[in-house]
Short mmCIF file of C-alpha atoms in Angstrom, two decimals:
data_model
loop_
_atom_site.label_atom_id
_atom_site.label_comp_id
_atom_site.label_asym_id
_atom_site.label_seq_id
_atom_site.Cartn_x
_atom_site.Cartn_y
_atom_site.Cartn_z
CA UNK A 298 33.00 9.43 -26.77
CA UNK A 299 34.36 7.89 -23.55
CA UNK A 300 34.18 4.07 -23.31
CA UNK A 301 35.52 4.17 -19.83
CA UNK A 302 33.39 2.04 -17.09
CA UNK A 303 34.48 4.16 -14.22
CA UNK A 304 36.47 1.75 -11.92
CA UNK A 305 40.03 2.45 -11.32
CA UNK A 306 41.36 -1.02 -10.96
CA UNK A 307 44.37 -0.12 -8.89
CA UNK A 308 42.73 1.73 -6.34
CA UNK A 309 39.40 -0.07 -5.24
CA UNK A 310 36.59 1.90 -4.06
CA UNK A 311 36.51 4.90 -6.23
CA UNK A 312 34.73 5.53 -9.65
CA UNK A 313 35.64 8.18 -12.03
CA UNK A 314 33.13 9.57 -14.79
CA UNK A 315 30.82 6.87 -14.54
CA UNK A 316 28.09 6.61 -11.87
CA UNK A 317 25.82 3.46 -12.73
CA UNK A 318 26.03 -0.22 -12.42
CA UNK A 319 29.02 -1.57 -10.51
CA UNK A 320 30.08 1.94 -9.77
CA UNK A 321 27.32 2.36 -7.26
CA UNK A 322 29.11 0.10 -4.64
CA UNK A 323 32.10 2.56 -4.75
CA UNK A 324 32.86 4.72 -1.70
CA UNK A 325 33.59 7.85 -3.40
CA UNK A 326 33.36 9.54 -6.75
CA UNK A 327 34.96 11.72 -9.25
CA UNK A 328 33.71 13.84 -12.32
CA UNK A 329 36.39 15.21 -14.62
CA UNK A 330 34.14 17.56 -16.60
CA UNK A 331 30.26 18.25 -17.52
CA UNK A 332 29.97 16.23 -20.78
CA UNK A 333 27.21 13.69 -21.14
CA UNK A 334 29.47 10.80 -22.05
CA UNK A 335 31.38 11.35 -18.91
CA UNK A 336 28.40 11.55 -16.80
CA UNK A 337 26.33 8.29 -17.31
CA UNK A 338 24.24 7.74 -14.17
CA UNK A 339 24.37 11.24 -12.79
CA UNK A 340 20.86 11.69 -11.69
CA UNK A 341 18.77 13.23 -8.89
CA UNK A 342 18.28 9.63 -7.82
CA UNK A 343 22.01 9.19 -7.80
CA UNK A 344 22.64 12.24 -5.50
CA UNK A 345 19.75 10.79 -3.19
CA UNK A 346 21.92 7.66 -3.11
CA UNK A 347 25.21 9.18 -2.00
CA UNK A 348 23.26 11.36 0.52
CA UNK A 349 21.80 8.35 2.13
CA UNK A 350 25.15 6.31 2.32
CA UNK A 351 27.29 9.29 3.24
CA UNK A 352 29.21 9.24 0.27
CA UNK A 353 30.60 12.23 -1.84
CA UNK A 354 31.21 13.14 -5.27
CA UNK A 355 34.48 15.20 -5.91
CA UNK A 356 35.11 17.84 -8.85
CA UNK A 357 36.40 21.25 -9.70
CA UNK A 358 34.62 24.48 -8.39
CA UNK A 359 33.04 25.07 -12.06
CA UNK A 360 31.85 21.63 -12.43
CA UNK A 361 30.17 21.93 -9.28
CA UNK A 362 28.37 25.08 -10.50
CA UNK A 363 27.28 23.42 -13.63
CA UNK A 364 25.90 20.34 -11.64
CA UNK A 365 23.94 22.65 -9.45
CA UNK A 366 22.32 24.20 -12.76
CA UNK A 367 21.33 20.89 -13.78
CA UNK A 368 20.59 18.70 -10.63
CA UNK A 369 18.91 18.79 -7.40
CA UNK A 370 21.27 17.76 -4.48
CA UNK A 371 22.40 19.05 -1.12
CA UNK A 372 25.60 20.94 -1.47
CA UNK A 373 27.44 19.08 1.03
CA UNK A 374 27.22 15.76 -1.33
CA UNK A 375 29.64 17.57 -3.84
CA UNK A 376 33.04 18.62 -2.62
CA UNK A 377 35.04 20.92 -4.39
CA UNK A 378 39.02 20.41 -4.94
CA UNK A 379 41.07 23.43 -6.05
CA UNK A 380 43.23 23.28 -8.99
CA UNK A 381 46.97 22.12 -8.02
CA UNK A 382 45.99 21.64 -4.46
CA UNK A 383 46.92 18.00 -3.16
CA UNK A 384 44.07 16.88 -1.12
CA UNK A 385 43.97 13.64 1.09
CA UNK A 386 40.54 12.01 1.10
CA UNK A 387 39.89 9.52 3.79
CA UNK A 388 37.35 6.46 2.76
CA UNK A 389 36.67 3.00 3.63
CA UNK A 390 35.54 -0.16 1.87
CA UNK A 391 33.63 -3.24 3.16
CA UNK A 392 35.82 -5.38 5.39
CA UNK A 393 38.57 -3.14 5.33
CA UNK A 394 40.21 -0.53 7.33
CA UNK A 395 40.06 3.15 6.23
CA UNK A 396 42.06 4.14 3.20
CA UNK A 397 43.88 7.48 2.75
CA UNK A 398 44.69 8.70 -0.93
CA UNK A 399 45.76 11.93 -2.21
CA UNK A 400 44.10 13.44 -5.10
CA UNK A 401 45.21 16.59 -7.15
CA UNK A 402 43.13 18.34 -9.95
CA UNK A 403 45.17 19.36 -12.90
CA UNK A 404 43.83 21.61 -15.56
CA UNK A 405 42.71 19.67 -18.80
CA UNK A 406 42.53 22.22 -21.24
CA UNK A 407 38.97 20.56 -22.75
CA UNK A 408 36.34 22.80 -21.45
CA UNK A 409 35.31 24.84 -18.25
CA UNK A 410 36.23 23.04 -14.91
CA UNK A 411 37.65 20.19 -16.74
CA UNK A 412 40.38 18.46 -14.96
CA UNK A 413 42.89 15.63 -14.87
CA UNK A 414 42.97 13.60 -11.46
CA UNK A 415 46.01 12.46 -10.18
CA UNK A 416 45.31 9.78 -7.69
CA UNK A 417 48.43 8.55 -5.25
CA UNK A 418 48.31 6.00 -2.69
CA UNK A 419 51.50 4.43 -1.11
CA UNK A 420 53.84 3.97 -4.13
CA UNK A 421 50.47 3.63 -6.62
CA UNK A 422 50.32 6.74 -8.74
CA UNK A 423 47.35 6.81 -11.35
CA UNK A 424 46.73 9.53 -13.73
CA UNK A 425 43.24 9.90 -15.18
CA UNK A 426 43.45 12.50 -17.93
CA UNK A 427 39.77 12.59 -18.80
CA UNK A 428 39.26 14.72 -21.92
CA UNK A 429 42.34 16.94 -22.42
CA UNK A 430 44.27 19.07 -24.92
CA UNK A 431 47.44 20.39 -23.48
CA UNK A 432 50.05 21.99 -25.88
CA UNK A 433 53.50 20.03 -25.53
CA UNK A 434 55.25 23.43 -25.05
CA UNK A 435 53.07 23.60 -21.96
CA UNK A 436 53.92 20.12 -20.35
CA UNK A 437 56.42 21.77 -18.18
CA UNK A 438 53.61 24.35 -16.77
CA UNK A 439 51.97 21.26 -15.20
CA UNK A 440 53.75 21.63 -11.78
CA UNK A 441 51.53 19.04 -9.93
CA UNK A 442 52.87 16.29 -12.31
CA UNK A 443 56.52 17.35 -11.55
CA UNK A 444 58.88 17.09 -8.66
CA UNK A 445 62.07 18.87 -7.97
CA UNK A 446 65.39 17.18 -7.78
CA UNK A 447 68.42 19.11 -6.95
CA UNK A 448 66.20 22.30 -8.10
CA UNK A 449 65.56 20.47 -11.39
CA UNK A 450 62.25 20.08 -12.47
CA UNK A 451 61.64 16.35 -13.36
CA UNK A 452 58.34 14.82 -14.62
CA UNK A 453 56.77 12.25 -12.53
CA UNK A 454 56.36 8.82 -13.81
CA UNK A 455 52.89 6.97 -13.34
CA UNK A 456 51.99 3.42 -12.32
CA UNK A 457 49.37 3.92 -15.26
CA UNK A 458 47.64 6.49 -17.01
CA UNK A 459 44.22 6.24 -18.14
CA UNK A 460 44.24 8.42 -21.36
CA UNK A 461 42.06 10.14 -23.45
CA UNK A 462 42.54 8.59 -27.03
CA UNK A 463 39.89 10.03 -28.89
CA UNK A 464 42.14 10.79 -31.91
CA UNK A 465 44.73 8.27 -31.33
CA UNK A 466 44.86 7.60 -35.02
CA UNK A 467 47.37 8.76 -37.71
CA UNK A 468 44.36 9.93 -39.62
CA UNK A 469 44.66 12.88 -37.20
CA UNK A 470 48.39 13.26 -36.87
CA UNK A 471 48.38 17.17 -36.16
CA UNK A 472 45.65 19.97 -35.42
CA UNK A 473 46.32 23.80 -35.49
CA UNK A 474 46.30 25.17 -31.85
CA UNK A 475 43.04 26.48 -30.76
CA UNK A 476 44.32 30.15 -31.23
CA UNK A 477 45.30 29.61 -34.74
CA UNK A 478 41.79 28.20 -35.33
CA UNK A 479 39.94 30.85 -33.47
CA UNK A 480 41.79 33.51 -35.44
CA UNK A 481 41.01 32.11 -38.86
CA UNK A 482 37.38 32.10 -37.74
CA UNK A 483 37.94 35.90 -36.40
CA UNK A 484 39.17 36.82 -39.86
CA UNK A 485 36.25 35.17 -42.01
CA UNK A 486 33.48 36.48 -39.59
CA UNK A 487 34.92 39.95 -39.64
CA UNK A 488 34.80 39.96 -43.34
CA UNK A 489 31.59 38.73 -43.71
CA UNK A 490 29.69 41.15 -41.05
CA UNK A 491 31.59 44.06 -42.24
CA UNK A 492 30.09 43.75 -45.81
CA UNK A 493 26.45 44.33 -44.79
CA UNK A 494 25.09 45.65 -41.56
CA UNK A 495 22.41 42.81 -41.87
CA UNK A 496 24.53 39.92 -42.26
CA UNK A 497 24.78 37.30 -39.16
CA UNK A 498 27.12 34.59 -38.68
CA UNK A 499 25.86 31.17 -37.06
CA UNK A 500 28.53 28.99 -35.13
CA UNK A 501 27.36 25.38 -35.71
CA UNK A 502 29.00 23.44 -32.71
CA UNK A 503 28.71 19.96 -32.43
CA UNK A 504 27.37 19.81 -28.90
CA UNK A 505 25.61 22.10 -26.26
CA UNK A 506 28.64 22.66 -24.46
CA UNK A 507 32.43 22.33 -25.24
CA UNK A 508 32.99 25.56 -27.44
CA UNK A 509 33.55 27.94 -24.43
CA UNK A 510 37.12 28.86 -25.45
CA UNK A 511 35.96 29.66 -28.90
CA UNK A 512 32.98 31.97 -27.52
CA UNK A 513 35.53 33.83 -25.37
CA UNK A 514 37.99 34.53 -27.80
CA UNK A 515 35.88 35.51 -30.50
CA UNK A 516 33.94 37.77 -28.40
CA UNK A 517 37.06 39.53 -27.20
CA UNK A 518 38.29 39.80 -30.85
CA UNK A 519 35.19 40.99 -32.27
CA UNK A 520 34.15 43.28 -29.22
CA UNK A 521 30.86 41.34 -29.73
CA UNK A 522 28.90 39.08 -27.31
CA UNK A 523 27.86 35.66 -28.57
CA UNK A 524 24.07 34.76 -28.63
CA UNK A 525 23.35 31.46 -26.90
CA UNK A 526 20.25 29.53 -25.92
CA UNK A 527 18.31 30.42 -22.79
CA UNK A 528 19.12 27.52 -21.10
CA UNK A 529 22.82 27.66 -21.89
CA UNK A 530 22.94 31.36 -20.99
CA UNK A 531 21.55 30.73 -17.42
CA UNK A 532 24.08 27.98 -16.85
CA UNK A 533 26.94 30.20 -18.35
CA UNK A 534 25.91 33.03 -15.85
CA UNK A 535 27.17 30.82 -13.07
CA UNK A 536 30.57 30.93 -14.54
CA UNK A 537 32.22 34.58 -14.19
CA UNK A 538 34.81 34.14 -16.86
CA UNK A 539 32.07 33.16 -19.32
CA UNK A 540 28.81 35.42 -18.38
CA UNK A 541 30.13 38.69 -19.87
CA UNK A 542 31.00 37.14 -23.24
CA UNK A 543 27.35 35.67 -24.07
CA UNK A 544 23.97 36.95 -24.32
CA UNK A 545 20.58 35.63 -24.59
CA UNK A 546 19.30 38.63 -26.56
CA UNK A 547 19.30 37.74 -30.25
CA UNK A 548 18.94 41.40 -31.44
CA UNK A 549 22.17 42.54 -29.67
CA UNK A 550 24.61 40.67 -31.53
CA UNK A 551 25.39 39.44 -35.28
CA UNK A 552 27.29 36.15 -33.90
CA UNK A 553 24.72 33.16 -32.99
CA UNK A 554 25.67 29.80 -31.26
CA UNK A 555 21.82 29.36 -30.52
CA UNK A 556 21.00 26.93 -33.07
CA UNK A 557 20.65 23.26 -32.58
CA UNK A 558 22.97 20.93 -35.12
CA UNK A 559 20.01 19.20 -36.46
CA UNK A 560 17.30 21.94 -37.28
CA UNK A 561 15.64 23.70 -40.08
CA UNK A 562 17.85 26.31 -42.06
CA UNK A 563 17.80 29.77 -41.20
CA UNK A 564 18.09 31.57 -37.92
CA UNK A 565 14.85 30.73 -35.75
CA UNK A 566 15.82 33.68 -33.23
CA UNK A 567 16.00 36.27 -35.78
CA UNK A 568 12.92 36.32 -38.19
CA UNK A 569 14.19 39.55 -39.66
CA UNK A 570 17.27 37.88 -41.11
CA UNK A 571 17.23 36.49 -44.78
CA UNK A 572 18.82 33.21 -45.52
CA UNK A 573 21.26 35.17 -48.11
CA UNK A 574 22.43 37.30 -45.07
CA UNK A 575 23.48 34.21 -43.01
CA UNK A 576 27.00 32.56 -43.03
CA UNK A 577 27.60 29.25 -41.09
CA UNK A 578 30.98 28.52 -39.63
CA UNK A 579 31.45 24.84 -38.38
CA UNK A 580 34.16 24.15 -35.89
CA UNK A 581 35.14 20.36 -36.13
CA UNK A 582 38.04 18.15 -36.78
CA UNK A 583 36.18 15.43 -38.43
CA UNK A 584 36.14 16.94 -41.77
CA UNK A 585 40.00 16.95 -41.65
CA UNK A 586 40.55 13.22 -41.23
CA UNK A 587 43.69 12.20 -43.60
CA UNK A 588 43.74 15.84 -44.59
CA UNK A 589 46.22 18.62 -44.53
CA UNK A 590 45.89 20.52 -41.34
CA UNK A 591 48.12 23.42 -42.16
CA UNK A 592 44.97 24.43 -44.20
CA UNK A 593 43.12 25.74 -40.94
CA UNK A 594 39.94 26.68 -42.71
CA UNK A 595 38.03 25.96 -46.13
CA UNK A 596 34.59 26.87 -47.93
CA UNK A 597 32.35 23.73 -47.79
CA UNK A 598 32.31 22.42 -51.28
CA UNK A 599 28.34 21.57 -51.11
CA UNK A 600 26.68 24.01 -48.59
CA UNK A 601 26.44 27.85 -49.58
CA UNK A 602 28.02 30.45 -47.39
CA UNK A 603 29.60 27.46 -45.08
CA UNK A 604 33.17 27.80 -43.74
CA UNK A 605 34.71 24.90 -42.15
CA UNK A 606 37.35 25.18 -39.66
CA UNK A 607 39.84 22.56 -38.04
CA UNK A 608 39.19 23.03 -34.42
CA UNK A 609 39.58 20.17 -31.71
CA UNK A 610 39.32 20.30 -27.72
CA UNK A 611 41.02 16.95 -27.80
CA UNK A 612 44.69 16.15 -28.35
CA UNK A 613 45.87 15.09 -31.86
CA UNK A 614 47.75 11.85 -32.55
CA UNK A 615 51.38 13.52 -32.39
CA UNK A 616 50.36 15.71 -28.99
CA UNK A 617 49.24 12.19 -27.27
CA UNK A 618 52.60 10.80 -28.39
CA UNK A 619 54.41 13.89 -27.23
CA UNK A 620 52.22 13.36 -23.55
CA UNK A 621 53.30 9.55 -23.59
CA UNK A 622 56.69 10.17 -24.09
CA UNK A 623 57.08 13.23 -21.63
CA UNK A 624 55.12 11.53 -18.84
CA UNK A 625 56.34 7.87 -18.39
CA UNK A 626 53.88 5.12 -17.37
CA UNK A 627 54.28 1.46 -16.96
CA UNK A 628 50.80 1.02 -18.41
CA UNK A 629 48.47 3.14 -20.63
CA UNK A 630 44.89 2.46 -20.45
CA UNK A 631 42.74 3.92 -23.59
CA UNK A 632 39.66 5.61 -22.41
CA UNK A 633 37.85 5.87 -25.83
CA UNK A 634 37.97 2.75 -27.87
CA UNK A 635 35.56 1.42 -30.66
CA UNK A 636 35.20 -2.15 -30.76
CA UNK A 637 36.56 -2.31 -34.51
CA UNK A 638 39.30 -0.06 -33.65
CA UNK A 639 40.62 -1.86 -30.54
CA UNK A 640 43.55 -3.63 -32.28
CA UNK A 641 44.74 -0.65 -34.01
CA UNK A 642 44.64 1.58 -30.97
CA UNK A 643 46.63 -0.91 -28.82
CA UNK A 644 49.24 -1.55 -31.59
CA UNK A 645 49.76 2.22 -31.92
CA UNK A 646 50.32 2.29 -28.00
CA UNK A 647 52.67 -0.35 -28.24
CA UNK A 648 54.78 1.30 -30.82
CA UNK A 649 54.88 4.53 -29.00
CA UNK A 650 55.58 2.62 -25.61
CA UNK A 651 58.29 0.57 -27.37
CA UNK A 652 60.08 3.70 -29.04
CA UNK A 653 59.67 5.38 -25.45
CA UNK A 654 61.55 2.33 -23.64
CA UNK A 655 64.08 2.26 -26.21
CA UNK A 656 64.86 5.80 -25.63
CA UNK A 657 64.68 5.78 -21.66
CA UNK A 658 67.45 5.92 -19.44
CA UNK A 659 67.92 5.52 -15.63
CA UNK A 660 65.07 7.92 -14.48
CA UNK A 661 64.55 9.81 -11.22
CA UNK A 662 61.99 7.94 -8.92
CA UNK A 663 59.21 9.81 -7.40
CA UNK A 664 58.03 8.46 -3.78
CA UNK A 665 54.62 10.02 -2.71
CA UNK A 666 54.64 12.00 0.66
CA UNK A 667 51.16 12.41 1.66
CA UNK A 668 50.67 16.32 2.49
CA UNK A 669 48.55 17.28 5.57
CA UNK A 670 44.86 16.78 5.35
CA UNK A 671 43.55 19.78 3.62
CA UNK A 672 39.98 20.87 4.51
CA UNK A 673 37.89 21.20 1.43
CA UNK A 674 36.43 24.94 1.40
CA UNK A 675 34.18 26.72 -1.34
CA UNK A 676 36.39 29.17 -3.04
CA UNK A 677 35.64 31.51 -6.15
CA UNK A 678 36.40 30.49 -9.49
CA UNK A 679 40.00 30.95 -10.54
CA UNK A 680 41.51 31.86 -13.88
CA UNK A 681 43.45 28.77 -14.32
CA UNK A 682 40.42 27.33 -16.46
CA UNK A 683 40.99 30.30 -19.02
CA UNK A 684 44.37 31.46 -19.49
CA UNK A 685 45.50 32.84 -22.85
CA UNK A 686 48.34 30.21 -23.67
CA UNK A 687 45.72 28.08 -25.41
CA UNK A 688 45.87 24.88 -23.42
CA UNK A 689 45.71 25.56 -19.56
#
């Protein structure tokens, strides 16, 4: 759960993923993705506020579509920023001249529409990751976080990285890739539904949204749509890359992700299905704390016909370490930190940073060159959100 309070100290007047309290005095707002812990303060009243004061919220095209399904607002209040398209935004704060910043959205690999924000102003360069998971082998594919020097691709360095530290803990050293986790689920599910035509599977996901990569890949592999709740289906129908893999008809499929996590046993959407014909698959990483994650899945020792799979949309400790060491920053701010774990998180960051400083040689310097102003036009959804390489 994000504990970031929204204000970017180095660039006054902007707020990211927080829309209440002191953030209401900001001039412009940014939303990395549509998960509730990043949406504090978002409401119809908030959109009325920004409309009244001629302020704007910036996000990816998919995130805007999700917002439109949830809130009432003038479409002009929310501006889309295309992926990997540096965009100059002009704004002003009290008693100061107009400010120009360059903002770039980079795929975050967390959920549909999720992005990292690169903010550049003069010689200040801030990377806000939001929630993210990117395979280290794919770092070089993040072109907006590199520059060329004599035809050589060099990672940019940053003034500060606001980092998703959800699993910055040695208890979660490594995770299987999402493709590995999905394949394990596919094997177990295919085996179960092939045993008896009456058999069904419940995917017990931890939140209403966030498991979309899993739905898409399982649907492709099993040649079967995933049944989701009607309100979720309505949202997914706004996203072309998702709509063809889900259904609101419970009788058309054997795979169900329609059940609330805390609810009575059984399958509420299918009264014709006996409990003995139900297998539950739980994609989660919490059960793998301090465990061997080379064992991707295992049967639950307490619950009958329940299979647990190690699956994460956040970076593991080793992935975070690799990210910090690949993209250098003068300072790193942890965006997910419990009070009781604060000392441990900063200690781990210090260890990783100190090791990096010892390894560093003279690095190339990157200087921001503001591009021409880009006009924000509405565009169709793009496939960058759902590539097959697990992360991007």
